[in-house]
Amino acid sequence: MTSAGYLIRNTLLNAASESSFGSLRGALQQVNLPSGTVLIRAGEKTTHVFFIETGIASNLLRMTDGRDVEILQTGFEGLIGGHAVSAAASTPYRTVMATDGAALRLSVREFHAVVNHHRTLQQMLERYAYCRELQLAQLSVSCLSHRLNVRVARWLLMCRDRMPSGVLPFTHDFIASCLGTRRAGVTNELHILEGMHAIKASRGVIEIRDAQPIRRVAGNSYGLPEKEYRRLILPLAKASRKISVN
């Protein structure tokens, strides 16, 4: 069934040049992505790229003890599978939907053909890759230098960026897993934020009510990759485009 006039939310698609977007338009397929959907399997050939429309996708690295630790987040600002157009057919990371969501998907082959044909799209993806590198660098600094309260605050702010409602469907166990730490420590830090009236935590849901106290706790652990994204990508974005998708 075809739906006419689908309004695109993904910032990268809205920031693409008219010519490159015109080349992508016909190949985009709308897909629903329930929580837990695996988008990329570690070590396996990547067959599709996903422009996330709603929800949060987590890039996970398997540790030697079997735990999966989050190293990157992607929401409507980004793309999953971009490595496949830069001569890397696979990746050691696994990408899984952390929440229910949706995406516009196309094959790596189709995407690669468009990227090779449009220099402006290549340049935009290079800017996006730079912002992703900054997110990784910020994570490394945070893990090495910041206490758990700062890391929890940073993680919550990143989630809120990708889910503007501020309603985050996450358990304490899930947050602890993403951060590679103990549940008890996360619970303690969430209780402190709740006492500051920054969040409201209930069973399986955290509602961000006031981001300002969370930003104060996060300090300079949060904001640099986001600032660079606003500088390099957002000025390219047009009003949300409409397409017909299957």
PDB file of C-alpha atoms in Angstrom:
ATOM      1  CA  MET A   1       0.000   0.000   0.000  1.00  0.00           C
ATOM      2  CA  THR A   2       1.424   3.375  -0.975  1.00  0.00           C
ATOM      3  CA  SER A   3       1.076   6.397   1.286  1.00  0.00           C
ATOM      4  CA  ALA A   4       1.231   9.789  -0.438  1.00  0.00           C
ATOM      5  CA  GLY A   5       2.981  12.764   1.030  1.00  0.00           C
ATOM      6  CA  TYR A   6       5.090  11.088   3.723  1.00  0.00           C
ATOM      7  CA  LEU A   7       6.914  13.847   5.642  1.00  0.00           C
ATOM      8  CA  ILE A   8      10.617  13.040   6.109  1.00  0.00           C
ATOM      9  CA  ARG A   9      12.041  13.639   9.581  1.00  0.00           C
ATOM     10  CA  ASN A  10      15.635  12.562   8.966  1.00  0.00           C
ATOM     11  CA  THR A  11      17.927  15.600   8.983  1.00  0.00           C
ATOM     12  CA  LEU A  12      20.503  14.150   6.584  1.00  0.00           C
ATOM     13  CA  LEU A  13      17.884  13.483   3.931  1.00  0.00           C
ATOM     14  CA  ASN A  14      16.482  16.973   4.395  1.00  0.00           C
ATOM     15  CA  ALA A  15      20.013  18.397   4.129  1.00  0.00           C
ATOM     16  CA  ALA A  16      20.903  16.567   0.905  1.00  0.00           C
ATOM     17  CA  SER A  17      21.118  18.595  -2.293  1.00  0.00           C
ATOM     18  CA  GLU A  18      18.100  18.541  -4.595  1.00  0.00           C
ATOM     19  CA  SER A  19      19.918  16.432  -7.179  1.00  0.00           C
ATOM     20  CA  SER A  20      21.246  13.822  -4.723  1.00  0.00           C
ATOM     21  CA  PHE A  21      17.900  13.604  -2.938  1.00  0.00           C
ATOM     22  CA  GLY A  22      16.191  13.159  -6.291  1.00  0.00           C
ATOM     23  CA  SER A  23      18.468  10.189  -6.973  1.00  0.00           C
ATOM     24  CA  LEU A  24      17.733   8.661  -3.545  1.00  0.00           C
ATOM     25  CA  ARG A  25      13.994   9.294  -3.549  1.00  0.00           C
ATOM     26  CA  GLY A  26      12.861   6.334  -5.606  1.00  0.00           C
ATOM     27  CA  ALA A  27      14.946   3.796  -3.677  1.00  0.00           C
ATOM     28  CA  LEU A  28      13.799   4.699  -0.160  1.00  0.00           C
ATOM     29  CA  GLN A  29      11.635   2.138   1.608  1.00  0.00           C
ATOM     30  CA  GLN A  30       9.806   2.894   4.842  1.00  0.00           C
ATOM     31  CA  VAL A  31      10.347   0.259   7.549  1.00  0.00           C
ATOM     32  CA  ASN A  32       9.054  -0.033  11.094  1.00  0.00           C
ATOM     33  CA  LEU A  33      11.714  -1.002  13.622  1.00  0.00           C
ATOM     34  CA  PRO A  34      10.452  -2.446  16.915  1.00  0.00           C
ATOM     35  CA  SER A  35      12.747  -2.266  19.929  1.00  0.00           C
ATOM     36  CA  GLY A  36      15.409  -4.966  19.680  1.00  0.00           C
ATOM     37  CA  THR A  37      15.509  -5.032  15.871  1.00  0.00           C
ATOM     38  CA  VAL A  38      19.051  -5.746  14.694  1.00  0.00           C
ATOM     39  CA  LEU A  39      20.060  -3.368  11.905  1.00  0.00           C
ATOM     40  CA  ILE A  40      23.725  -4.347  11.580  1.00  0.00           C
ATOM     41  CA  ARG A  41      25.265  -7.650  12.676  1.00  0.00           C
ATOM     42  CA  ALA A  42      28.885  -7.584  13.812  1.00  0.00           C
ATOM     43  CA  GLY A  43      31.281  -9.119  11.322  1.00  0.00           C
ATOM     44  CA  GLU A  44      28.595  -9.736   8.678  1.00  0.00           C
ATOM     45  CA  LYS A  45      28.321  -8.001   5.323  1.00  0.00           C
ATOM     46  CA  THR A  46      26.138  -4.898   5.580  1.00  0.00           C
ATOM     47  CA  THR A  47      23.369  -5.016   2.985  1.00  0.00           C
ATOM     48  CA  HIS A  48      21.290  -1.920   3.786  1.00  0.00           C
ATOM     49  CA  VAL A  49      21.659   1.580   5.143  1.00  0.00           C
ATOM     50  CA  PHE A  50      19.001   3.155   7.367  1.00  0.00           C
ATOM     51  CA  PHE A  51      18.101   6.817   7.651  1.00  0.00           C
ATOM     52  CA  ILE A  52      16.525   6.822  11.109  1.00  0.00           C
ATOM     53  CA  GLU A  53      13.196   8.640  11.264  1.00  0.00           C
ATOM     54  CA  THR A  54      12.099   7.979  14.846  1.00  0.00           C
ATOM     55  CA  GLY A  55      13.550   6.154  17.829  1.00  0.00           C
ATOM     56  CA  ILE A  56      17.117   5.469  18.911  1.00  0.00           C
ATOM     57  CA  ALA A  57      19.566   2.975  17.435  1.00  0.00           C
ATOM     58  CA  SER A  58      22.518   1.884  19.585  1.00  0.00           C
ATOM     59  CA  ASN A  59      25.912   0.811  18.262  1.00  0.00           C
ATOM     60  CA  LEU A  60      27.096  -1.894  20.640  1.00  0.00           C
ATOM     61  CA  LEU A  61      30.516  -3.410  21.205  1.00  0.00           C
ATOM     62  CA  ARG A  62      30.699  -6.926  22.692  1.00  0.00           C
ATOM     63  CA  MET A  63      33.142  -7.071  25.596  1.00  0.00           C
ATOM     64  CA  THR A  64      35.247 -10.108  26.469  1.00  0.00           C
ATOM     65  CA  ASP A  65      32.916 -10.925  29.376  1.00  0.00           C
ATOM     66  CA  GLY A  66      29.921 -11.033  27.035  1.00  0.00           C
ATOM     67  CA  ARG A  67      28.449  -7.621  27.901  1.00  0.00           C
ATOM     68  CA  ASP A  68      27.342  -5.217  25.184  1.00  0.00           C
ATOM     69  CA  VAL A  69      28.415  -1.608  25.811  1.00  0.00           C
ATOM     70  CA  GLU A  70      26.998   1.317  23.845  1.00  0.00           C
ATOM     71  CA  ILE A  71      29.552   3.340  21.902  1.00  0.00           C
ATOM     72  CA  LEU A  72      27.291   5.461  19.671  1.00  0.00           C
ATOM     73  CA  GLN A  73      23.678   6.591  19.453  1.00  0.00           C
ATOM     74  CA  THR A  74      21.775   7.461  16.307  1.00  0.00           C
ATOM     75  CA  GLY A  75      18.372   9.060  15.899  1.00  0.00           C
ATOM     76  CA  PHE A  76      16.637  11.206  13.313  1.00  0.00           C
ATOM     77  CA  GLU A  77      19.877  13.184  12.862  1.00  0.00           C
ATOM     78  CA  GLY A  78      21.738  10.299  11.319  1.00  0.00           C
ATOM     79  CA  LEU A  79      22.442   7.226   9.285  1.00  0.00           C
ATOM     80  CA  ILE A  80      23.152   3.586  10.093  1.00  0.00           C
ATOM     81  CA  GLY A  81      25.420   1.594   7.778  1.00  0.00           C
ATOM     82  CA  GLY A  82      27.406   4.468   6.288  1.00  0.00           C
ATOM     83  CA  HIS A  83      30.637   2.480   6.734  1.00  0.00           C
ATOM     84  CA  ALA A  84      29.551   0.255   3.847  1.00  0.00           C
ATOM     85  CA  VAL A  85      30.117   3.014   1.285  1.00  0.00           C
ATOM     86  CA  SER A  86      33.672   3.657   2.475  1.00  0.00           C
ATOM     87  CA  ALA A  87      35.199   0.305   1.489  1.00  0.00           C
ATOM     88  CA  ALA A  88      34.237  -1.342   4.801  1.00  0.00           C
ATOM     89  CA  ALA A  89      31.810  -4.127   3.923  1.00  0.00           C
ATOM     90  CA  SER A  90      31.350  -5.057   7.590  1.00  0.00           C
ATOM     91  CA  THR A  91      31.926  -3.658  11.067  1.00  0.00           C
ATOM     92  CA  PRO A  92      32.819  -5.155  14.469  1.00  0.00           C
ATOM     93  CA  TYR A  93      29.888  -3.248  16.003  1.00  0.00           C
ATOM     94  CA  ARG A  94      26.324  -4.475  16.274  1.00  0.00           C
ATOM     95  CA  THR A  95      23.521  -1.940  15.825  1.00  0.00           C
ATOM     96  CA  VAL A  96      20.202  -2.566  17.568  1.00  0.00           C
ATOM     97  CA  MET A  97      17.086  -0.459  18.047  1.00  0.00           C
ATOM     98  CA  ALA A  98      17.009   0.632  21.687  1.00  0.00           C
ATOM     99  CA  THR A  99      13.421   1.861  21.282  1.00  0.00           C
ATOM    100  CA  ASP A 100      10.573   1.359  18.857  1.00  0.00           C
ATOM    101  CA  GLY A 101      11.168   3.451  15.756  1.00  0.00           C
ATOM    102  CA  ALA A 102      11.097   3.724  11.992  1.00  0.00           C
ATOM    103  CA  ALA A 103      13.539   4.377   9.175  1.00  0.00           C
ATOM    104  CA  LEU A 104      13.874   4.906   5.452  1.00  0.00           C
ATOM    105  CA  ARG A 105      15.986   2.064   4.111  1.00  0.00           C
ATOM    106  CA  LEU A 106      17.805   1.386   0.864  1.00  0.00           C
ATOM    107  CA  SER A 107      20.351  -1.140  -0.290  1.00  0.00           C
ATOM    108  CA  VAL A 108      24.066  -0.453   0.080  1.00  0.00           C
ATOM    109  CA  ARG A 109      24.427  -0.972  -3.678  1.00  0.00           C
ATOM    110  CA  GLU A 110      21.869   1.729  -4.483  1.00  0.00           C
ATOM    111  CA  PHE A 111      23.252   4.116  -1.887  1.00  0.00           C
ATOM    112  CA  HIS A 112      26.823   3.599  -3.059  1.00  0.00           C
ATOM    113  CA  ALA A 113      25.820   4.437  -6.642  1.00  0.00           C
ATOM    114  CA  VAL A 114      24.195   7.708  -5.567  1.00  0.00           C
ATOM    115  CA  VAL A 115      27.094   8.714  -3.304  1.00  0.00           C
ATOM    116  CA  ASN A 116      29.616   8.069  -6.083  1.00  0.00           C
ATOM    117  CA  HIS A 117      27.616  10.232  -8.468  1.00  0.00           C
ATOM    118  CA  HIS A 118      27.027  13.226  -6.185  1.00  0.00           C
ATOM    119  CA  ARG A 119      30.031  15.025  -4.703  1.00  0.00           C
ATOM    120  CA  THR A 120      27.820  17.219  -2.500  1.00  0.00           C
ATOM    121  CA  LEU A 121      26.403  14.107  -0.831  1.00  0.00           C
ATOM    122  CA  GLN A 122      29.911  12.772  -0.277  1.00  0.00           C
ATOM    123  CA  GLN A 123      30.900  16.032   1.386  1.00  0.00           C
ATOM    124  CA  MET A 124      27.879  16.017   3.672  1.00  0.00           C
ATOM    125  CA  LEU A 125      28.573  12.425   4.719  1.00  0.00           C
ATOM    126  CA  GLU A 126      32.180  13.372   5.460  1.00  0.00           C
ATOM    127  CA  ARG A 127      30.883  16.112   7.774  1.00  0.00           C
ATOM    128  CA  TYR A 128      28.571  13.630   9.432  1.00  0.00           C
ATOM    129  CA  ALA A 129      31.411  11.117   9.890  1.00  0.00           C
ATOM    130  CA  TYR A 130      33.448  13.860  11.572  1.00  0.00           C
ATOM    131  CA  CYS A 131      30.595  14.504  14.031  1.00  0.00           C
ATOM    132  CA  ARG A 132      30.428  10.777  14.772  1.00  0.00           C
ATOM    133  CA  GLU A 133      34.155  10.733  15.465  1.00  0.00           C
ATOM    134  CA  LEU A 134      33.627  13.533  17.971  1.00  0.00           C
ATOM    135  CA  GLN A 135      30.884  11.547  19.674  1.00  0.00           C
ATOM    136  CA  LEU A 136      33.302   8.624  20.042  1.00  0.00           C
ATOM    137  CA  ALA A 137      36.048  10.905  21.337  1.00  0.00           C
ATOM    138  CA  GLN A 138      33.671  12.456  23.859  1.00  0.00           C
ATOM    139  CA  LEU A 139      32.668   8.995  25.048  1.00  0.00           C
ATOM    140  CA  SER A 140      36.323   8.040  25.541  1.00  0.00           C
ATOM    141  CA  VAL A 141      37.034  11.170  27.571  1.00  0.00           C
ATOM    142  CA  SER A 142      33.894  10.663  29.636  1.00  0.00           C
ATOM    143  CA  CYS A 143      34.720   7.034  30.442  1.00  0.00           C
ATOM    144  CA  LEU A 144      38.285   7.919  31.435  1.00  0.00           C
ATOM    145  CA  SER A 145      37.732  11.175  33.293  1.00  0.00           C
ATOM    146  CA  HIS A 146      34.163  11.547  34.524  1.00  0.00           C
ATOM    147  CA  ARG A 147      32.301  10.139  37.456  1.00  0.00           C
ATOM    148  CA  LEU A 148      29.138   8.112  36.976  1.00  0.00           C
ATOM    149  CA  ASN A 149      26.791  11.036  37.672  1.00  0.00           C
ATOM    150  CA  VAL A 150      28.316  12.948  34.739  1.00  0.00           C
ATOM    151  CA  ARG A 151      28.119   9.942  32.425  1.00  0.00           C
ATOM    152  CA  VAL A 152      24.465   9.291  33.300  1.00  0.00           C
ATOM    153  CA  ALA A 153      23.606  12.949  32.707  1.00  0.00           C
ATOM    154  CA  ARG A 154      25.382  12.961  29.338  1.00  0.00           C
ATOM    155  CA  TRP A 155      23.585   9.786  28.252  1.00  0.00           C
ATOM    156  CA  LEU A 156      20.162  11.160  29.221  1.00  0.00           C
ATOM    157  CA  LEU A 157      20.777  14.386  27.290  1.00  0.00           C
ATOM    158  CA  MET A 158      21.822  12.455  24.200  1.00  0.00           C
ATOM    159  CA  CYS A 159      18.642  10.381  24.393  1.00  0.00           C
ATOM    160  CA  ARG A 160      16.527  13.499  24.809  1.00  0.00           C
ATOM    161  CA  ASP A 161      18.096  14.995  21.670  1.00  0.00           C
ATOM    162  CA  ARG A 162      16.810  11.993  19.733  1.00  0.00           C
ATOM    163  CA  MET A 163      13.445  11.717  21.507  1.00  0.00           C
ATOM    164  CA  PRO A 164      12.265  15.321  21.905  1.00  0.00           C
ATOM    165  CA  SER A 165       9.217  14.290  23.950  1.00  0.00           C
ATOM    166  CA  GLY A 166      11.660  13.594  26.786  1.00  0.00           C
ATOM    167  CA  VAL A 167       9.877  10.313  27.584  1.00  0.00           C
ATOM    168  CA  LEU A 168      12.569   7.626  27.548  1.00  0.00           C
ATOM    169  CA  PRO A 169      11.408   3.986  27.696  1.00  0.00           C
ATOM    170  CA  PHE A 170      14.466   2.658  29.509  1.00  0.00           C
ATOM    171  CA  THR A 171      15.001   0.560  32.623  1.00  0.00           C
ATOM    172  CA  HIS A 172      17.827   1.119  35.072  1.00  0.00           C
ATOM    173  CA  ASP A 173      19.298  -2.204  33.929  1.00  0.00           C
ATOM    174  CA  PHE A 174      19.357  -1.047  30.310  1.00  0.00           C
ATOM    175  CA  ILE A 175      21.102   2.240  31.146  1.00  0.00           C
ATOM    176  CA  ALA A 176      23.664   0.408  33.264  1.00  0.00           C
ATOM    177  CA  SER A 177      24.325  -1.994  30.381  1.00  0.00           C
ATOM    178  CA  CYS A 178      24.852   0.872  27.913  1.00  0.00           C
ATOM    179  CA  LEU A 179      27.268   2.586  30.276  1.00  0.00           C
ATOM    180  CA  GLY A 180      29.078  -0.603  31.249  1.00  0.00           C
ATOM    181  CA  THR A 181      28.439  -0.130  34.941  1.00  0.00           C
ATOM    182  CA  ARG A 182      26.378  -1.495  37.836  1.00  0.00           C
ATOM    183  CA  ARG A 183      22.631  -1.017  38.075  1.00  0.00           C
ATOM    184  CA  ALA A 184      22.833   0.161  41.693  1.00  0.00           C
ATOM    185  CA  GLY A 185      25.060   3.081  40.736  1.00  0.00           C
ATOM    186  CA  VAL A 186      22.705   4.171  37.948  1.00  0.00           C
ATOM    187  CA  THR A 187      19.705   3.921  40.269  1.00  0.00           C
ATOM    188  CA  ASN A 188      21.429   6.123  42.821  1.00  0.00           C
ATOM    189  CA  GLU A 189      22.262   8.807  40.243  1.00  0.00           C
ATOM    190  CA  LEU A 190      18.709   8.771  38.864  1.00  0.00           C
ATOM    191  CA  HIS A 191      17.337   9.226  42.390  1.00  0.00           C
ATOM    192  CA  ILE A 192      19.558  12.284  42.814  1.00  0.00           C
ATOM    193  CA  LEU A 193      18.332  13.770  39.519  1.00  0.00           C
ATOM    194  CA  GLU A 194      14.773  13.046  40.579  1.00  0.00           C
ATOM    195  CA  GLY A 195      15.404  14.914  43.819  1.00  0.00           C
ATOM    196  CA  MET A 196      16.535  17.879  41.701  1.00  0.00           C
ATOM    197  CA  HIS A 197      13.157  17.705  39.861  1.00  0.00           C
ATOM    198  CA  ALA A 198      15.041  17.100  36.616  1.00  0.00           C
ATOM    199  CA  ILE A 199      13.425  13.732  35.875  1.00  0.00           C
ATOM    200  CA  LYS A 200      10.534  11.553  36.934  1.00  0.00           C
ATOM    201  CA  ALA A 201      11.374   7.863  37.013  1.00  0.00           C
ATOM    202  CA  SER A 202       8.713   5.179  36.971  1.00  0.00           C
ATOM    203  CA  ARG A 203       8.772   1.513  36.041  1.00  0.00           C
ATOM    204  CA  GLY A 204      10.590   1.234  32.708  1.00  0.00           C
ATOM    205  CA  VAL A 205      10.207   4.937  31.865  1.00  0.00           C
ATOM    206  CA  ILE A 206      12.246   8.049  32.607  1.00  0.00           C
ATOM    207  CA  GLU A 207      10.622  11.395  31.864  1.00  0.00           C
ATOM    208  CA  ILE A 208      12.921  14.389  31.521  1.00  0.00           C
ATOM    209  CA  ARG A 209      11.109  17.338  33.066  1.00  0.00           C
ATOM    210  CA  ASP A 210      13.881  19.929  33.261  1.00  0.00           C
ATOM    211  CA  ALA A 211      17.046  19.517  31.208  1.00  0.00           C
ATOM    212  CA  GLN A 212      18.902  22.429  32.802  1.00  0.00           C
ATOM    213  CA  PRO A 213      19.945  20.614  36.014  1.00  0.00           C
ATOM    214  CA  ILE A 214      21.029  17.644  33.908  1.00  0.00           C
ATOM    215  CA  ARG A 215      23.180  19.925  31.746  1.00  0.00           C
ATOM    216  CA  ARG A 216      24.808  21.351  34.855  1.00  0.00           C
ATOM    217  CA  VAL A 217      25.717  17.842  36.020  1.00  0.00           C
ATOM    218  CA  ALA A 218      26.957  16.835  32.555  1.00  0.00           C
ATOM    219  CA  GLY A 219      29.165  19.920  32.245  1.00  0.00           C
ATOM    220  CA  ASN A 220      31.589  19.774  29.325  1.00  0.00           C
ATOM    221  CA  SER A 221      31.017  16.032  28.836  1.00  0.00           C
ATOM    222  CA  TYR A 222      28.076  16.963  26.619  1.00  0.00           C
ATOM    223  CA  GLY A 223      27.664  19.419  23.779  1.00  0.00           C
ATOM    224  CA  LEU A 224      30.740  19.469  21.533  1.00  0.00           C
ATOM    225  CA  PRO A 225      29.610  16.895  18.921  1.00  0.00           C
ATOM    226  CA  GLU A 226      26.128  18.398  19.028  1.00  0.00           C
ATOM    227  CA  LYS A 227      27.512  21.896  18.481  1.00  0.00           C
ATOM    228  CA  GLU A 228      29.561  20.776  15.493  1.00  0.00           C
ATOM    229  CA  TYR A 229      26.547  18.985  14.003  1.00  0.00           C
ATOM    230  CA  ARG A 230      24.520  22.199  14.288  1.00  0.00           C
ATOM    231  CA  ARG A 231      27.364  24.106  12.622  1.00  0.00           C
ATOM    232  CA  LEU A 232      28.105  21.694   9.781  1.00  0.00           C
ATOM    233  CA  ILE A 233      24.865  19.857   8.977  1.00  0.00           C
ATOM    234  CA  LEU A 234      21.848  21.826  10.146  1.00  0.00           C
ATOM    235  CA  PRO A 235      22.480  24.878   7.914  1.00  0.00           C
ATOM    236  CA  LEU A 236      22.120  22.558   4.906  1.00  0.00           C
ATOM    237  CA  ALA A 237      18.693  21.281   5.947  1.00  0.00           C
ATOM    238  CA  LYS A 238      15.638  22.472   4.074  1.00  0.00           C
ATOM    239  CA  ALA A 239      12.038  22.285   5.192  1.00  0.00           C
ATOM    240  CA  SER A 240      10.960  18.663   5.671  1.00  0.00           C
ATOM    241  CA  ARG A 241      10.577  16.962   2.311  1.00  0.00           C
ATOM    242  CA  LYS A 242       7.643  14.830   1.269  1.00  0.00           C
ATOM    243  CA  ILE A 243       7.866  11.566  -0.625  1.00  0.00           C
ATOM    244  CA  SER A 244       5.635   8.656  -1.499  1.00  0.00           C
ATOM    245  CA  VAL A 245       6.862   5.403   0.028  1.00  0.00           C
ATOM    246  CA  ASN A 246       5.738   1.801   0.050  1.00  0.00           C
TER     247      ASN A 246
END
